[in-house]
């Protein structure tokens, strides 16, 4: 999940393999192939990697192949995701490694994240999850010989380096207990600390890796909310492992800063002055520039064993206010959507990035007990989660390609420019006042997709019609499945994965972002972001496994889908770090 569209979008390319819809392989052949490939694969595993894998699954359960509750259809689907990862990652290794990311259309590469091979490091825990021994060993070797004290880059971006590199290295350490990963994480974490050496103590956009000083980024003198408040999970776990207090206290200052400025409004604006620590705009959103801030409140509370009660309180206040302030209904289909509000003016837009939010609401409802969340909040959050998650899926299912657009703008509820009449909470209260007529709240009736229809029938126009291989919607499908047990959500995840397979695959077997989701013409962007391997394919794979190797009550995913283990602070840490 990204705080902003900060990655290089690449060139738009016309071409690639013809990708019209094709028939699925018959189930009988799928099962035969599955058994054959699985047998060969597992017989070929090295004893070294088997010991790593045994820490993740019990010895009698192999994900997607053997074990109780085996379902051949879902096993075959999980195997398809694994093969997709192997195919795409093979192209990265063949063409781009050890550079950061693959340029799939012209068989090139780009170093856009520190020249440290971000795709390899971002993908390590996905390799472990899927049991890919050879790829894992090569990525581990890459970490061992990479000098993280040096970069050719002009500056090291704080946010992206934290979530991709630091998060990836820490999860690799958690899953393997190999000191190579912890040593590298410690080096990267220490190198990023000068970002906090600003007048306001809010982290800078980047760090000058030579001078060890803060460095401005795309908005000089300013920092966006997500980039300053999405480091707490990674640094918290690193502090727990290394017992270094500033790994906790410096990021935690940002949390305390936000806590003091939350109040009854619940939300924070997206831009802040680095020198004064004052807000510099009036835009509220859970999308670009803010997203993972709201994700890390709940997850920060869960990660440290529910000991930091203030984080729970901040999460509940923010979630309530986001639902009240940002959630609306569309005009024709009554779709529930979450938008940006500038001051008091709703914009009507919805970003793909915002589709993480229903998953976080569902996760909280699933894990929080009755002493932590009120019945009214639980009910409200679940309704919002289901309504928003459905809209996130419909934005895929509405398109000819089956891929979700980067951003749309919904039509106002009354057909004019006044969005206020569509505010969901007003419709919900009216429905409650009428005795909850029909039993289904407004925004949860799930109208069918309308692929091939015009904008009027769809209820929205395209602000940005590209599909950038993003993970947020498939992440939410996975979380909705795991938290509700309703298999319709994993079926939706499967339909999304099929569309990704069919409509983003290019020559050589790599994957590329699609320029426009509602055109059959093959217009691609020359990019394969590392998060596609770290997040999109990981969440798809997890959605199709019958046995969950990473239970949600034992791990917390960072915003780049790197699993970190839930732990409890020691008495010494509570005292040394002043944890409340």
Coordinates of C-alpha atoms in Angstrom, one line a residue:
X1 CA 0.0 0.0 0.0
X2 CA 1.4 3.3 -1.0
X3 CA 1.1 6.7 0.6
X4 CA 1.1 8.4 -2.8
X5 CA 1.6 7.6 -6.4
X6 CA 5.3 7.9 -5.8
X7 CA 6.6 5.1 -8.0
X8 CA 7.6 5.8 -11.5
X9 CA 4.7 5.0 -13.8
X10 CA 6.7 4.2 -16.8
X11 CA 5.8 4.5 -20.5
X12 CA 2.5 3.4 -22.0
X13 CA 3.0 0.6 -24.4
X14 CA 0.7 -0.9 -27.0
X15 CA 1.2 -4.6 -27.5
X16 CA 2.0 -7.8 -25.6
X17 CA 0.4 -11.2 -25.9
X18 CA -3.3 -11.2 -27.1
X19 CA -5.1 -11.6 -23.8
X20 CA -8.8 -12.2 -24.6
X21 CA -10.7 -14.4 -22.1
X22 CA -9.9 -18.1 -22.4
X23 CA -11.5 -21.3 -21.0
X24 CA -10.2 -22.7 -17.7
X25 CA -8.4 -26.0 -17.7
X26 CA -10.7 -28.8 -16.9
X27 CA -10.7 -29.8 -13.3
X28 CA -9.5 -33.3 -13.9
X29 CA -6.4 -32.2 -15.7
X30 CA -5.8 -29.5 -13.1
X31 CA -5.9 -32.1 -10.3
X32 CA -3.5 -34.4 -12.2
X33 CA -1.1 -31.6 -12.9
X34 CA -1.4 -30.4 -9.3
X35 CA -0.5 -33.8 -7.8
X36 CA 2.4 -34.4 -10.2
X37 CA 3.9 -31.0 -9.8
X38 CA 3.4 -31.0 -6.1
X39 CA 5.1 -34.3 -5.7
X40 CA 8.1 -33.3 -7.7
X41 CA 8.4 -30.0 -5.9
X42 CA 8.3 -31.2 -2.4
X43 CA 10.6 -34.2 -3.1
X44 CA 13.1 -31.6 -4.3
X45 CA 13.1 -29.4 -1.3
X46 CA 16.4 -29.0 0.5
X47 CA 16.6 -30.0 4.2
X48 CA 17.7 -26.4 5.0
X49 CA 14.6 -24.8 3.7
X50 CA 12.4 -27.6 5.1
X51 CA 13.5 -26.5 8.6
X52 CA 12.5 -22.9 7.7
X53 CA 9.1 -24.0 6.4
X54 CA 8.4 -26.2 9.4
X55 CA 8.3 -23.0 11.6
X56 CA 5.4 -21.8 9.5
X57 CA 3.2 -24.9 9.1
X58 CA 2.8 -28.0 11.1
X59 CA 4.6 -30.9 9.5
X60 CA 1.4 -32.7 8.5
X61 CA 0.0 -29.6 6.7
X62 CA 1.4 -28.4 3.4
X63 CA -0.5 -25.3 2.1
X64 CA -2.7 -26.0 -0.9
X65 CA -1.6 -29.7 -1.3
X66 CA -2.0 -31.9 1.8
X67 CA -3.6 -31.8 5.2
X68 CA -7.1 -31.9 6.7
X69 CA -9.8 -30.0 4.9
X70 CA -8.1 -30.2 1.6
X71 CA -10.2 -28.8 -1.3
X72 CA -8.9 -29.6 -4.7
X73 CA -10.4 -26.6 -6.4
X74 CA -8.9 -24.1 -4.0
X75 CA -5.6 -26.0 -3.9
X76 CA -5.4 -25.7 -7.7
X77 CA -6.1 -22.0 -7.5
X78 CA -3.4 -21.4 -4.9
X79 CA -1.0 -23.3 -7.1
X80 CA -1.9 -21.0 -10.0
X81 CA -0.9 -18.0 -7.9
X82 CA 2.4 -19.6 -7.0
X83 CA 3.1 -20.3 -10.7
X84 CA 2.2 -16.7 -11.5
X85 CA 4.7 -15.5 -8.9
X86 CA 7.4 -17.8 -10.3
X87 CA 6.8 -16.7 -13.8
X88 CA 6.8 -13.0 -13.0
X89 CA 9.7 -13.2 -10.6
X90 CA 11.7 -15.2 -13.1
X91 CA 11.5 -12.4 -15.6
X92 CA 12.7 -9.9 -12.9
X93 CA 15.7 -12.2 -12.1
X94 CA 16.5 -12.8 -15.7
X95 CA 16.3 -9.1 -16.9
X96 CA 16.5 -6.7 -13.9
X97 CA 18.2 -8.3 -10.9
X98 CA 19.9 -6.9 -8.8
X99 CA 18.3 -3.6 -9.8
X100 CA 15.2 -2.4 -8.1
X101 CA 12.3 -3.1 -10.5
X102 CA 11.7 -4.7 -13.8
X103 CA 10.7 -2.7 -17.0
X104 CA 8.8 -5.6 -18.6
X105 CA 7.9 -4.1 -22.0
X106 CA 11.4 -3.3 -23.2
X107 CA 13.3 -5.9 -21.1
X108 CA 14.9 -3.3 -18.9
X109 CA 15.2 -2.3 -15.3
X110 CA 15.0 0.8 -13.1
X111 CA 16.7 1.8 -9.8
X112 CA 14.0 3.8 -8.1
X113 CA 14.4 2.6 -4.5
X114 CA 18.1 3.0 -3.4
X115 CA 19.8 0.6 -5.8
X116 CA 19.4 -2.2 -3.3
X117 CA 17.2 -4.6 -5.3
X118 CA 13.9 -3.8 -3.8
X119 CA 11.9 -6.4 -5.7
X120 CA 14.1 -9.2 -4.3
X121 CA 13.9 -8.1 -0.7
X122 CA 10.2 -7.2 -0.9
X123 CA 9.5 -10.7 -2.1
X124 CA 11.4 -12.8 0.4
X125 CA 8.5 -13.6 2.7
X126 CA 6.3 -14.5 -0.2
X127 CA 8.9 -17.0 -1.4
X128 CA 8.9 -18.5 2.1
X129 CA 5.1 -18.6 2.2
X130 CA 5.0 -20.4 -1.2
X131 CA 8.0 -22.8 -0.4
X132 CA 10.2 -21.4 -3.2
X133 CA 13.6 -22.6 -2.0
X134 CA 15.8 -21.6 -4.9
X135 CA 14.4 -18.1 -5.2
X136 CA 14.7 -17.6 -1.4
X137 CA 18.3 -18.7 -1.3
X138 CA 19.3 -16.3 -4.1
X139 CA 17.4 -13.5 -2.4
X140 CA 19.1 -14.3 1.0
X141 CA 22.5 -14.3 -0.7
X142 CA 21.7 -10.9 -2.2
X143 CA 20.9 -9.5 1.3
X144 CA 24.2 -10.9 2.6
X145 CA 26.4 -9.1 0.1
X146 CA 24.4 -5.8 -0.2
X147 CA 26.1 -2.9 1.4
X148 CA 23.2 -1.0 3.0
X149 CA 25.5 1.8 4.2
X150 CA 26.0 2.9 0.6
X151 CA 23.6 4.0 -2.2
X152 CA 24.0 5.7 -5.6
X153 CA 20.7 7.4 -5.0
X154 CA 20.4 11.1 -4.3
X155 CA 18.4 10.4 -1.2
X156 CA 16.9 7.4 0.6
X157 CA 13.0 7.9 0.8
X158 CA 12.0 7.3 4.4
X159 CA 8.5 5.9 4.0
X160 CA 9.2 3.5 1.1
X161 CA 12.4 2.2 2.6
X162 CA 10.7 1.5 5.9
X163 CA 7.7 -0.4 4.5
X164 CA 9.5 -2.3 1.7
X165 CA 13.1 -2.9 3.0
X166 CA 12.8 -2.6 6.7
X167 CA 9.5 -4.5 6.8
X168 CA 10.7 -7.1 4.4
X169 CA 14.0 -7.8 6.3
X170 CA 12.2 -8.0 9.6
X171 CA 9.6 -10.4 8.4
X172 CA 12.3 -12.5 6.8
X173 CA 14.0 -12.6 10.2
X174 CA 10.8 -13.5 12.0
X175 CA 10.1 -16.4 9.6
X176 CA 13.7 -17.8 9.5
X177 CA 15.5 -16.5 12.6
X178 CA 18.5 -15.9 10.4
X179 CA 20.7 -13.2 11.8
X180 CA 21.6 -12.0 8.3
X181 CA 18.2 -10.4 8.0
X182 CA 18.2 -8.8 11.5
X183 CA 21.6 -7.4 10.9
X184 CA 20.5 -5.8 7.7
X185 CA 17.3 -4.5 9.2
X186 CA 19.3 -2.9 12.1
X187 CA 21.6 -1.2 9.6
X188 CA 18.7 0.2 7.5
X189 CA 16.8 1.2 10.6
X190 CA 19.7 3.0 12.1
X191 CA 20.5 4.7 8.8
X192 CA 16.9 6.1 8.6
X193 CA 16.9 7.7 12.0
X194 CA 18.3 11.1 10.9
X195 CA 14.9 11.6 9.2
X196 CA 13.6 12.6 12.7
X197 CA 16.2 15.3 13.1
X198 CA 13.9 18.1 12.1
X199 CA 12.7 21.1 14.0
X200 CA 9.3 19.5 14.6
X201 CA 10.7 16.0 15.1
X202 CA 8.4 14.8 12.3
X203 CA 10.4 12.7 9.8
X204 CA 11.6 14.2 6.5
X205 CA 10.7 12.8 3.2
X206 CA 14.2 11.3 2.7
X207 CA 17.6 10.9 4.3
X208 CA 20.9 12.1 2.8
X209 CA 22.7 8.7 3.2
X210 CA 26.2 10.4 3.0
X211 CA 25.7 13.4 5.3
X212 CA 23.2 11.5 7.6
X213 CA 20.8 14.5 7.5
X214 CA 17.1 15.0 6.7
X215 CA 16.3 15.7 3.0
X216 CA 13.3 17.3 1.4
X217 CA 11.2 15.5 -1.2
X218 CA 8.5 16.3 -3.7
X219 CA 7.0 19.1 -1.5
X220 CA 9.9 21.0 0.1
X221 CA 9.4 21.7 3.8
X222 CA 6.3 19.5 4.0
X223 CA 5.5 15.9 4.8
X224 CA 2.3 13.9 4.1
X225 CA 0.5 12.1 6.9
X226 CA 1.1 8.6 5.7
X227 CA 4.8 9.1 5.2
X228 CA 5.3 10.4 8.7
X229 CA 3.0 8.0 10.5
X230 CA 3.6 4.6 8.9
X231 CA 6.8 3.5 10.5
X232 CA 5.6 2.6 13.9
X233 CA 5.1 -1.1 13.3
X234 CA 8.5 -1.7 11.8
X235 CA 10.4 0.3 14.4
X236 CA 8.4 -1.1 17.3
X237 CA 9.4 -4.7 16.4
X238 CA 13.0 -3.6 15.7
X239 CA 13.2 -2.0 19.1
X240 CA 11.8 -5.2 20.7
X241 CA 14.5 -7.2 18.9
X242 CA 17.5 -4.9 19.5
X243 CA 16.5 -3.2 22.8
X244 CA 17.5 0.1 21.3
X245 CA 15.2 2.7 22.8
X246 CA 15.3 5.4 20.0
X247 CA 13.9 2.8 17.6
X248 CA 10.7 3.1 19.6
X249 CA 10.8 6.7 21.0
X250 CA 11.4 8.6 17.8
X251 CA 8.5 7.1 15.8
X252 CA 6.3 7.1 18.9
X253 CA 6.7 10.8 19.2
X254 CA 4.8 11.1 15.9
X255 CA 2.0 9.0 17.3
X256 CA 1.8 11.2 20.4
X257 CA 1.9 14.3 18.2
X258 CA -1.1 13.0 16.3
X259 CA -2.9 11.9 19.5
X260 CA -2.7 15.4 20.9
X261 CA -4.2 16.8 17.6
X262 CA -6.9 14.2 17.1
X263 CA -9.7 15.6 19.3
X264 CA -13.3 14.9 18.5
X265 CA -12.8 15.4 14.7
X266 CA -10.9 12.1 14.6
X267 CA -9.1 12.6 11.4
X268 CA -5.9 14.5 10.3
X269 CA -5.2 16.5 7.2
X270 CA -2.9 15.0 4.7
X271 CA -0.1 17.7 4.7
X272 CA 2.0 19.1 7.5
X273 CA 4.7 21.8 7.8
X274 CA 7.9 20.2 8.7
X275 CA 9.3 23.2 10.6
X276 CA 6.3 24.2 12.6
X277 CA 4.3 20.9 12.8
X278 CA 1.2 22.7 11.7
X279 CA -1.3 21.3 9.1
X280 CA -0.8 22.9 5.7
X281 CA -4.0 21.9 3.9
X282 CA -7.6 21.0 4.8
X283 CA -7.9 17.6 2.9
X284 CA -9.2 14.6 4.8
X285 CA -9.1 11.1 3.2
X286 CA -8.1 7.5 3.9
X287 CA -6.6 7.4 0.5
X288 CA -3.4 8.8 -1.0
X289 CA -1.3 10.7 1.5
X290 CA -3.1 9.3 4.6
X291 CA -4.0 5.6 4.1
X292 CA -1.5 3.6 6.2
X293 CA -1.7 6.1 9.1
X294 CA -5.2 4.8 9.8
X295 CA -4.1 1.2 9.2
X296 CA -1.3 1.4 11.8
X297 CA -3.4 2.6 14.7
X298 CA -5.2 -0.7 15.0
X299 CA -2.3 -2.8 13.9
X300 CA 0.1 -1.0 16.3
X301 CA -2.3 -1.9 19.2
X302 CA -2.4 -5.5 18.1
X303 CA 1.3 -5.9 17.4
X304 CA 2.5 -5.2 21.0
X305 CA 0.0 -7.5 22.6
X306 CA -2.8 -4.9 23.1
X307 CA -0.7 -3.1 25.8
X308 CA -0.9 0.4 24.3
X309 CA -4.5 1.3 25.0
X310 CA -4.2 4.8 23.5
X311 CA -3.7 3.3 20.0
X312 CA -7.1 1.5 20.3
X313 CA -8.8 4.7 21.4
X314 CA -7.2 6.6 18.5
X315 CA -8.3 3.8 16.1
X316 CA -11.9 3.8 17.3
X317 CA -12.3 7.6 17.1
X318 CA -10.7 7.7 13.6
X319 CA -12.8 4.9 12.3
X320 CA -16.1 6.4 13.5
X321 CA -15.2 9.8 12.1
X322 CA -14.0 8.4 8.7
X323 CA -17.4 6.6 8.4
X324 CA -19.4 9.7 9.3
X325 CA -17.3 12.3 7.4
X326 CA -16.1 10.4 4.3
X327 CA -18.7 7.6 3.4
X328 CA -21.5 8.3 0.9
X329 CA -24.0 6.6 -1.4
X330 CA -24.0 6.8 -5.2
X331 CA -27.0 8.0 -7.1
X332 CA -28.3 5.1 -9.2
X333 CA -27.0 1.9 -7.6
X334 CA -26.7 3.1 -4.0
X335 CA -23.1 1.9 -3.9
X336 CA -21.3 2.8 -0.7
X337 CA -18.0 4.6 -1.3
X338 CA -15.4 6.5 0.7
X339 CA -14.2 9.8 -0.6
X340 CA -12.0 12.8 0.1
X341 CA -13.4 15.9 1.9
X342 CA -11.7 19.3 1.4
X343 CA -12.7 21.3 4.4
X344 CA -16.4 20.5 4.5
X345 CA -16.8 19.8 0.8
X346 CA -16.9 16.1 -0.4
X347 CA -15.2 15.5 -3.7
X348 CA -17.0 12.3 -4.7
X349 CA -13.9 10.5 -5.7
X350 CA -12.8 7.1 -4.6
X351 CA -9.2 5.7 -4.9
X352 CA -8.1 2.1 -5.2
X353 CA -5.7 2.9 -2.3
X354 CA -8.8 3.5 0.0
X355 CA -9.9 -0.1 -0.5
X356 CA -7.6 -1.2 2.4
X357 CA -10.0 0.5 4.8
X358 CA -12.9 -2.0 4.8
X359 CA -10.4 -4.8 5.5
X360 CA -9.0 -2.9 8.5
X361 CA -12.6 -2.4 9.9
X362 CA -13.3 -6.2 9.4
X363 CA -10.0 -7.1 11.1
X364 CA -10.8 -5.0 14.1
X365 CA -14.3 -6.5 14.4
X366 CA -12.8 -10.0 14.2
X367 CA -10.0 -9.6 16.8
X368 CA -11.4 -7.1 19.3
X369 CA -13.4 -8.5 22.2
X370 CA -16.5 -7.0 23.8
X371 CA -14.4 -5.1 26.3
X372 CA -12.5 -3.3 23.6
X373 CA -15.3 -2.3 21.2
X374 CA -18.9 -1.4 21.9
X375 CA -21.8 -3.3 20.2
X376 CA -22.9 -0.1 18.3
X377 CA -19.4 0.4 16.9
X378 CA -19.1 -3.3 16.0
X379 CA -22.3 -3.2 14.1
X380 CA -21.5 0.1 12.4
X381 CA -18.0 -1.0 11.4
X382 CA -19.2 -4.3 10.0
X383 CA -21.8 -2.7 7.8
X384 CA -19.3 -0.2 6.5
X385 CA -16.8 -3.0 5.9
X386 CA -19.2 -5.0 3.9
X387 CA -20.6 -2.1 1.9
X388 CA -17.2 -0.6 1.0
X389 CA -15.6 -4.0 0.3
X390 CA -18.4 -4.8 -2.2
X391 CA -17.9 -1.5 -4.0
X392 CA -14.2 -2.2 -4.2
X393 CA -15.0 -5.5 -5.9
X394 CA -17.7 -4.0 -8.2
X395 CA -15.1 -1.5 -9.4
X396 CA -13.3 -4.5 -10.8
X397 CA -16.3 -6.5 -12.0
X398 CA -17.7 -3.5 -13.8
X399 CA -14.8 -3.3 -16.2
X400 CA -14.3 -5.2 -19.5
X401 CA -10.9 -6.3 -18.3
X402 CA -12.1 -7.2 -14.8
X403 CA -9.4 -4.9 -13.4
X404 CA -10.0 -2.1 -10.9
X405 CA -9.4 1.6 -11.9
X406 CA -7.0 3.7 -9.9
X407 CA -9.6 6.4 -9.2
X408 CA -13.2 7.2 -10.0
X409 CA -15.6 10.0 -9.2
X410 CA -19.1 9.0 -8.2
X411 CA -22.2 10.9 -9.4
X412 CA -23.8 13.0 -6.6
X413 CA -26.8 11.4 -5.0
X414 CA -29.4 13.9 -6.3
X415 CA -27.7 14.4 -9.6
X416 CA -26.5 18.0 -8.8
X417 CA -23.2 19.1 -7.4
X418 CA -24.3 18.6 -3.8
X419 CA -22.9 15.4 -2.4
X420 CA -24.4 16.0 1.1
X421 CA -27.7 14.3 0.3
X422 CA -25.8 11.1 -0.2
X423 CA -24.1 11.0 3.2
X424 CA -24.4 7.4 4.3
X425 CA -24.9 8.0 8.0
X426 CA -27.9 10.2 7.3
X427 CA -29.5 7.4 5.2
X428 CA -28.6 4.9 7.9
X429 CA -30.1 6.9 10.7
X430 CA -33.3 7.4 8.7
X431 CA -33.4 3.6 8.0
X432 CA -33.0 2.9 11.7
X433 CA -35.7 5.4 12.5
X434 CA -38.2 3.5 10.3
X435 CA -37.6 0.3 12.2
X436 CA -34.8 -1.1 10.0
X437 CA -37.3 -1.8 7.2
X438 CA -36.3 -4.7 5.0
X439 CA -33.4 -5.7 7.3
X440 CA -30.7 -4.6 5.0
X441 CA -29.1 -1.2 5.7
X442 CA -28.7 1.3 2.8
X443 CA -25.6 0.7 0.8
X444 CA -25.5 -3.1 1.4
X445 CA -28.0 -4.4 -1.1
X446 CA -25.2 -5.3 -3.5
X447 CA -26.5 -4.4 -7.0
X448 CA -25.0 -6.5 -9.8
X449 CA -21.9 -5.4 -11.8
X450 CA -22.6 -3.7 -15.1
X451 CA -19.6 -4.5 -17.4
X452 CA -19.8 -2.7 -20.7
X453 CA -22.4 -0.1 -19.6
X454 CA -22.0 3.6 -19.9
X455 CA -21.0 6.0 -17.1
X456 CA -24.6 6.8 -16.1
X457 CA -25.4 3.1 -15.4
X458 CA -22.1 2.7 -13.6
X459 CA -22.7 5.7 -11.3
X460 CA -19.2 7.1 -11.8
X461 CA -16.6 8.6 -14.2
X462 CA -12.9 7.7 -14.4
X463 CA -10.4 10.1 -12.9
X464 CA -7.6 7.7 -13.5
X465 CA -8.6 4.5 -15.4
X466 CA -5.3 2.7 -15.0
X467 CA -4.7 -0.6 -13.1
X468 CA -1.3 -0.4 -11.4
X469 CA -1.1 -4.0 -10.1
X470 CA -2.3 -2.7 -6.7
X471 CA -3.1 -5.0 -3.8
X472 CA -5.7 -3.1 -1.6
X473 CA -8.9 -4.7 -3.0
X474 CA -7.6 -8.3 -3.1
X475 CA -6.2 -7.7 0.5
X476 CA -9.7 -6.8 1.6
X477 CA -11.2 -9.8 -0.1
X478 CA -8.8 -12.0 1.8
X479 CA -9.6 -10.3 5.1
X480 CA -13.3 -10.4 4.5
X481 CA -13.1 -14.1 3.8
X482 CA -10.9 -14.9 6.9
X483 CA -13.0 -12.7 9.3
X484 CA -16.5 -13.7 8.1
X485 CA -16.0 -17.2 6.8
X486 CA -18.2 -16.3 3.8
X487 CA -16.6 -17.9 0.7
X488 CA -18.2 -15.3 -1.6
X489 CA -15.2 -13.0 -0.8
X490 CA -12.6 -15.5 -1.9
X491 CA -14.6 -16.3 -5.0
X492 CA -14.4 -12.5 -5.7
X493 CA -10.6 -12.7 -5.1
X494 CA -10.4 -15.5 -7.6
X495 CA -12.2 -13.6 -10.3
X496 CA -9.8 -10.7 -9.7
X497 CA -6.8 -12.9 -9.9
X498 CA -8.1 -14.4 -13.2
X499 CA -8.4 -11.0 -14.6
X500 CA -4.9 -10.1 -13.5
X501 CA -3.6 -13.2 -15.2
X502 CA -5.4 -12.6 -18.4
X503 CA -5.0 -8.9 -18.8
X504 CA -1.7 -7.9 -17.3
X505 CA 0.5 -10.7 -18.6
X506 CA 3.0 -9.6 -21.3
X507 CA 5.6 -11.2 -23.5
X508 CA 8.0 -13.4 -21.6
X509 CA 5.5 -14.1 -18.8
X510 CA 6.0 -10.9 -16.8
X511 CA 3.3 -8.6 -15.5
X512 CA 2.7 -5.0 -16.4
X513 CA 0.4 -2.3 -15.2
X514 CA -2.6 -1.7 -17.5
X515 CA -3.2 1.8 -18.8
X516 CA -7.0 1.6 -19.0
X517 CA -9.3 -0.9 -17.4
X518 CA -12.3 -0.5 -19.6
X519 CA -10.7 -0.9 -23.0
X520 CA -9.9 -4.2 -24.7
X521 CA -7.0 -2.5 -26.5
X522 CA -3.7 -3.6 -24.9
X523 CA -2.1 -0.5 -23.5
X524 CA 0.5 -1.3 -20.9
X525 CA 2.8 0.7 -18.6
X526 CA 6.4 -0.3 -18.6
X527 CA 6.5 -1.2 -14.9
X528 CA 6.3 -4.1 -12.5
X529 CA 6.2 -2.6 -9.0
X530 CA 7.8 -4.7 -6.2
X531 CA 4.5 -4.5 -4.2
X532 CA 2.9 -6.8 -6.8
X533 CA 5.1 -9.7 -5.5
X534 CA 5.1 -8.5 -1.9
X535 CA 1.4 -7.9 -1.6
X536 CA -1.0 -8.6 -4.5
X537 CA 0.1 -12.2 -5.2
X538 CA 0.7 -12.9 -1.5
X539 CA -2.9 -11.9 -0.5
X540 CA -4.3 -13.9 -3.5
X541 CA -2.4 -17.0 -2.4
X542 CA -3.5 -16.6 1.2
X543 CA -7.1 -16.2 0.1
X544 CA -7.0 -19.6 -1.6
X545 CA -5.3 -21.6 1.1
X546 CA -7.5 -23.8 3.1
X547 CA -5.2 -23.9 6.1
X548 CA -4.0 -20.4 7.2
X549 CA -0.2 -20.5 7.8
X550 CA -0.2 -17.0 9.3
X551 CA -3.3 -16.7 11.6
X552 CA -4.5 -13.2 12.1
X553 CA -4.3 -13.5 15.9
X554 CA -0.6 -14.3 15.7
X555 CA 0.8 -11.9 13.1
X556 CA 0.2 -8.4 11.9
X557 CA 0.9 -7.4 8.3
X558 CA 2.6 -4.1 7.7
X559 CA 1.3 -1.9 4.9
X560 CA 3.5 -3.8 2.4
X561 CA 2.1 -7.2 3.6
X562 CA 5.1 -8.2 5.5
X563 CA 4.1 -10.4 8.5
X564 CA 5.4 -9.4 11.9
X565 CA 4.8 -11.5 15.0
X566 CA 2.5 -10.3 17.8
X567 CA 4.6 -9.9 21.0
X568 CA 4.3 -8.4 24.5
X569 CA 6.5 -5.7 25.9
X570 CA 8.6 -6.7 28.9
X571 CA 8.5 -4.7 32.1
X572 CA 11.9 -3.3 31.4
X573 CA 10.8 -2.1 27.9
X574 CA 7.7 -0.5 29.3
X575 CA 9.8 1.4 31.8
X576 CA 12.7 2.3 29.4
X577 CA 10.4 3.3 26.5
X578 CA 7.8 5.1 28.7
X579 CA 5.0 3.0 27.2
X580 CA 1.5 3.9 28.2

